[in-house]
Amino acid sequence: MPEREPMPPKDILDTMLGFLGFGADIQESYDEAGHLTLQIYMNEPGRLIGPHGETLHNLQTLLNRILNSTDPNAPRVTVDIEHYRTMRQDGLLSRVMARAERVRLTGRPITLEPMNSYDRRIIHNAFKDDPELEASSPPGDRRMKSMTIRRRRTGNPHRNDPAGQSNKSEPKVGQ
């Protein structure tokens, strides 16, 4: 029996949405690195985005798991609805960068609100090349984790702490 050609990600997503009772137009686009984004356009985007983007995040996770079940080396696909992720990412980065300026000025780390893995990846990428600040998440497999923004650590453990002591209480910063 010959192997069937796997369904393209756009067709799988369209089928998933159909089973969920959503009619939508799906457009494919590739970024400069060649990563696929499936942009969904529909009448009631809020229903599929869900609170804080959770339903959208779950839809993307499910699509990628389906793709990986047929091809373990399948590239990761981003699912977005009417550019929600882009707008949310811009707002998230704006808030975090404003808080990061406080860390630059005071040297005191801040702890951000718990975030899903997608948002944490955005923050980690925003600080990966920053010579002064770093973003870290606690280890573990919890879905929602807080992140800490602090000055990069150097050889002197007290260099980044203006008081010369470790900072045991870091202020929580809400969204």
C-alpha positions as YAML, in Angstrom:
chain: A
units: angstrom
residues:
- id: 1
  name: MET
  ca: [0.00, 0.00, 0.00]
- id: 2
  name: PRO
  ca: [1.63, 3.29, -1.07]
- id: 3
  name: GLU
  ca: [2.13, 5.98, 1.56]
- id: 4
  name: ARG
  ca: [-0.22, 8.91, 1.32]
- id: 5
  name: GLU
  ca: [1.23, 12.36, 0.99]
- id: 6
  name: PRO
  ca: [0.66, 14.20, 4.32]
- id: 7
  name: MET
  ca: [-1.89, 17.00, 4.28]
- id: 8
  name: PRO
  ca: [-0.44, 20.50, 4.12]
- id: 9
  name: PRO
  ca: [-0.68, 22.48, 7.41]
- id: 10
  name: LYS
  ca: [-3.23, 24.89, 5.91]
- id: 11
  name: ASP
  ca: [-5.56, 22.02, 4.99]
- id: 12
  name: ILE
  ca: [-5.20, 20.40, 8.42]
- id: 13
  name: LEU
  ca: [-6.03, 23.71, 10.13]
- id: 14
  name: ASP
  ca: [-9.00, 24.28, 7.82]
- id: 15
  name: THR
  ca: [-10.31, 20.79, 8.66]
- id: 16
  name: MET
  ca: [-9.84, 21.40, 12.40]
- id: 17
  name: LEU
  ca: [-11.74, 24.69, 12.21]
- id: 18
  name: GLY
  ca: [-14.52, 23.02, 10.19]
- id: 19
  name: PHE
  ca: [-14.96, 20.32, 12.83]
- id: 20
  name: LEU
  ca: [-15.15, 23.07, 15.46]
- id: 21
  name: GLY
  ca: [-17.88, 24.84, 13.48]
- id: 22
  name: PHE
  ca: [-15.81, 27.84, 12.33]
- id: 23
  name: GLY
  ca: [-15.82, 29.16, 8.80]
- id: 24
  name: ALA
  ca: [-12.60, 30.98, 8.02]
- id: 25
  name: ASP
  ca: [-10.24, 32.16, 5.33]
- id: 26
  name: ILE
  ca: [-6.65, 31.02, 5.94]
- id: 27
  name: GLN
  ca: [-3.68, 32.68, 4.30]
- id: 28
  name: GLU
  ca: [-0.13, 31.34, 4.29]
- id: 29
  name: SER
  ca: [2.93, 33.54, 4.66]
- id: 30
  name: TYR
  ca: [6.63, 32.90, 5.27]
- id: 31
  name: ASP
  ca: [8.97, 35.15, 7.22]
- id: 32
  name: GLU
  ca: [12.55, 35.93, 6.18]
- id: 33
  name: ALA
  ca: [13.78, 32.78, 7.94]
- id: 34
  name: GLY
  ca: [11.29, 30.62, 6.02]
- id: 35
  name: HIS
  ca: [8.93, 29.93, 8.94]
- id: 36
  name: LEU
  ca: [5.29, 29.38, 7.99]
- id: 37
  name: THR
  ca: [2.51, 31.45, 9.55]
- id: 38
  name: LEU
  ca: [-1.14, 30.60, 8.94]
- id: 39
  name: GLN
  ca: [-3.22, 33.77, 9.30]
- id: 40
  name: ILE
  ca: [-6.92, 33.13, 10.00]
- id: 41
  name: TYR
  ca: [-9.61, 35.66, 9.02]
- id: 42
  name: MET
  ca: [-13.13, 35.10, 10.33]
- id: 43
  name: ASN
  ca: [-16.31, 36.82, 11.55]
- id: 44
  name: GLU
  ca: [-15.83, 36.32, 15.30]
- id: 45
  name: PRO
  ca: [-12.06, 36.15, 15.93]
- id: 46
  name: GLY
  ca: [-12.44, 36.63, 19.69]
- id: 47
  name: ARG
  ca: [-14.13, 33.24, 20.04]
- id: 48
  name: LEU
  ca: [-11.11, 31.48, 18.59]
- id: 49
  name: ILE
  ca: [-8.50, 33.70, 20.24]
- id: 50
  name: GLY
  ca: [-9.95, 33.03, 23.69]
- id: 51
  name: PRO
  ca: [-9.02, 34.74, 26.96]
- id: 52
  name: HIS
  ca: [-5.45, 36.06, 26.77]
- id: 53
  name: GLY
  ca: [-4.91, 34.12, 23.53]
- id: 54
  name: GLU
  ca: [-5.17, 30.74, 25.27]
- id: 55
  name: THR
  ca: [-7.49, 29.12, 22.72]
- id: 56
  name: LEU
  ca: [-5.28, 30.32, 19.88]
- id: 57
  name: HIS
  ca: [-2.21, 28.97, 21.68]
- id: 58
  name: ASN
  ca: [-3.92, 25.58, 22.16]
- id: 59
  name: LEU
  ca: [-5.01, 25.48, 18.51]
- id: 60
  name: GLN
  ca: [-1.42, 26.12, 17.39]
- id: 61
  name: THR
  ca: [-0.10, 23.44, 19.78]
- id: 62
  name: LEU
  ca: [-2.61, 20.88, 18.50]
- id: 63
  name: LEU
  ca: [-1.78, 21.65, 14.85]
- id: 64
  name: ASN
  ca: [1.95, 21.28, 15.49]
- id: 65
  name: ARG
  ca: [1.42, 17.98, 17.34]
- id: 66
  name: ILE
  ca: [-0.60, 16.64, 14.41]
- id: 67
  name: LEU
  ca: [2.16, 17.72, 12.01]
- id: 68
  name: ASN
  ca: [4.84, 16.10, 14.21]
- id: 69
  name: SER
  ca: [2.87, 12.85, 14.43]
- id: 70
  name: THR
  ca: [3.20, 12.37, 10.67]
- id: 71
  name: ASP
  ca: [6.71, 13.86, 10.38]
- id: 72
  name: PRO
  ca: [8.87, 14.16, 13.52]
- id: 73
  name: ASN
  ca: [11.05, 16.71, 11.69]
- id: 74
  name: ALA
  ca: [8.13, 18.89, 10.59]
- id: 75
  name: PRO
  ca: [8.89, 22.60, 10.99]
- id: 76
  name: ARG
  ca: [6.92, 24.51, 13.60]
- id: 77
  name: VAL
  ca: [3.94, 26.44, 12.23]
- id: 78
  name: THR
  ca: [2.63, 29.65, 13.78]
- id: 79
  name: VAL
  ca: [-1.13, 30.15, 13.82]
- id: 80
  name: ASP
  ca: [-2.45, 33.70, 14.11]
- id: 81
  name: ILE
  ca: [-5.88, 35.28, 13.89]
- id: 82
  name: GLU
  ca: [-6.16, 38.65, 12.18]
- id: 83
  name: HIS
  ca: [-2.64, 39.60, 13.34]
- id: 84
  name: TYR
  ca: [-3.56, 39.17, 17.03]
- id: 85
  name: ARG
  ca: [-0.15, 37.71, 17.91]
- id: 86
  name: THR
  ca: [1.69, 40.63, 16.30]
- id: 87
  name: MET
  ca: [-0.40, 43.22, 18.12]
- id: 88
  name: ARG
  ca: [-0.13, 41.34, 21.42]
- id: 89
  name: GLN
  ca: [3.63, 40.86, 20.97]
- id: 90
  name: ASP
  ca: [4.11, 44.58, 20.35]
- id: 91
  name: GLY
  ca: [2.16, 45.44, 23.51]
- id: 92
  name: LEU
  ca: [4.00, 42.81, 25.57]
- id: 93
  name: LEU
  ca: [7.42, 44.01, 24.41]
- id: 94
  name: SER
  ca: [6.49, 47.63, 25.05]
- id: 95
  name: ARG
  ca: [5.44, 46.88, 28.65]
- id: 96
  name: VAL
  ca: [8.45, 44.70, 29.38]
- id: 97
  name: MET
  ca: [10.96, 47.15, 27.86]
- id: 98
  name: ALA
  ca: [9.55, 49.96, 30.00]
- id: 99
  name: ARG
  ca: [10.04, 47.79, 33.09]
- id: 100
  name: ALA
  ca: [13.52, 46.78, 31.90]
- id: 101
  name: GLU
  ca: [14.54, 50.44, 31.93]
- id: 102
  name: ARG
  ca: [13.86, 50.43, 35.67]
- id: 103
  name: VAL
  ca: [16.26, 47.50, 36.04]
- id: 104
  name: ARG
  ca: [18.90, 49.38, 34.02]
- id: 105
  name: LEU
  ca: [18.52, 52.44, 36.26]
- id: 106
  name: THR
  ca: [18.24, 50.80, 39.67]
- id: 107
  name: GLY
  ca: [19.99, 47.47, 39.22]
- id: 108
  name: ARG
  ca: [17.09, 45.78, 41.00]
- id: 109
  name: PRO
  ca: [15.59, 42.77, 39.21]
- id: 110
  name: ILE
  ca: [11.88, 42.60, 38.46]
- id: 111
  name: THR
  ca: [9.61, 39.59, 38.23]
- id: 112
  name: LEU
  ca: [7.03, 39.65, 35.46]
- id: 113
  name: GLU
  ca: [3.56, 38.13, 35.56]
- id: 114
  name: PRO
  ca: [3.25, 34.42, 34.69]
- id: 115
  name: MET
  ca: [3.38, 33.82, 30.94]
- id: 116
  name: ASN
  ca: [2.91, 30.93, 28.55]
- id: 117
  name: SER
  ca: [5.85, 29.51, 26.62]
- id: 118
  name: TYR
  ca: [5.15, 31.58, 23.50]
- id: 119
  name: ASP
  ca: [5.30, 34.88, 25.42]
- id: 120
  name: ARG
  ca: [8.39, 33.78, 27.37]
- id: 121
  name: ARG
  ca: [10.15, 32.97, 24.10]
- id: 122
  name: ILE
  ca: [9.39, 36.50, 22.87]
- id: 123
  name: ILE
  ca: [10.91, 38.00, 26.02]
- id: 124
  name: HIS
  ca: [13.96, 35.71, 25.96]
- id: 125
  name: ASN
  ca: [14.61, 36.67, 22.32]
- id: 126
  name: ALA
  ca: [14.24, 40.36, 23.12]
- id: 127
  name: PHE
  ca: [17.07, 40.16, 25.68]
- id: 128
  name: LYS
  ca: [19.33, 37.52, 24.14]
- id: 129
  name: ASP
  ca: [21.65, 40.12, 22.58]
- id: 130
  name: ASP
  ca: [21.26, 42.78, 25.27]
- id: 131
  name: PRO
  ca: [24.73, 43.34, 26.74]
- id: 132
  name: GLU
  ca: [23.35, 44.63, 30.04]
- id: 133
  name: LEU
  ca: [20.17, 42.70, 30.89]
- id: 134
  name: GLU
  ca: [19.02, 39.09, 30.81]
- id: 135
  name: ALA
  ca: [15.67, 37.35, 31.10]
- id: 136
  name: SER
  ca: [15.30, 34.07, 32.95]
- id: 137
  name: SER
  ca: [12.54, 31.60, 33.71]
- id: 138
  name: PRO
  ca: [12.52, 29.08, 36.55]
- id: 139
  name: PRO
  ca: [13.15, 25.45, 35.60]
- id: 140
  name: GLY
  ca: [10.27, 23.03, 35.46]
- id: 141
  name: ASP
  ca: [7.47, 22.01, 33.17]
- id: 142
  name: ARG
  ca: [4.69, 24.29, 34.36]
- id: 143
  name: ARG
  ca: [2.84, 25.90, 31.49]
- id: 144
  name: MET
  ca: [2.62, 29.36, 33.06]
- id: 145
  name: LYS
  ca: [5.85, 30.70, 34.57]
- id: 146
  name: SER
  ca: [7.03, 34.06, 35.83]
- id: 147
  name: MET
  ca: [10.16, 35.56, 34.32]
- id: 148
  name: THR
  ca: [12.81, 37.71, 35.93]
- id: 149
  name: ILE
  ca: [14.64, 40.56, 34.21]
- id: 150
  name: ARG
  ca: [17.99, 41.37, 35.83]
- id: 151
  name: ARG
  ca: [21.41, 42.71, 35.02]
- id: 152
  name: ARG
  ca: [23.65, 40.12, 33.42]
- id: 153
  name: ARG
  ca: [25.76, 38.23, 35.90]
- id: 154
  name: THR
  ca: [29.52, 38.66, 35.81]
- id: 155
  name: GLY
  ca: [32.45, 37.25, 37.76]
- id: 156
  name: ASN
  ca: [31.72, 39.49, 40.79]
- id: 157
  name: PRO
  ca: [28.47, 38.32, 42.41]
- id: 158
  name: HIS
  ca: [27.87, 41.74, 44.04]
- id: 159
  name: ARG
  ca: [28.65, 43.88, 40.99]
- id: 160
  name: ASN
  ca: [25.04, 44.05, 39.79]
- id: 161
  name: ASP
  ca: [23.57, 44.64, 43.22]
- id: 162
  name: PRO
  ca: [23.93, 48.31, 44.22]
- id: 163
  name: ALA
  ca: [23.67, 47.43, 47.92]
- id: 164
  name: GLY
  ca: [26.23, 44.61, 47.63]
- id: 165
  name: GLN
  ca: [23.66, 42.11, 48.88]
- id: 166
  name: SER
  ca: [21.51, 39.61, 47.10]
- id: 167
  name: ASN
  ca: [17.99, 40.86, 46.49]
- id: 168
  name: LYS
  ca: [15.63, 38.40, 48.17]
- id: 169
  name: SER
  ca: [12.43, 40.25, 47.43]
- id: 170
  name: GLU
  ca: [11.77, 41.12, 43.84]
- id: 171
  name: PRO
  ca: [8.69, 43.21, 43.10]
- id: 172
  name: LYS
  ca: [5.97, 41.45, 41.07]
- id: 173
  name: VAL
  ca: [4.94, 43.36, 38.00]
- id: 174
  name: GLY
  ca: [1.43, 42.78, 36.65]
- id: 175
  name: GLN
  ca: [0.28, 42.93, 33.05]
...
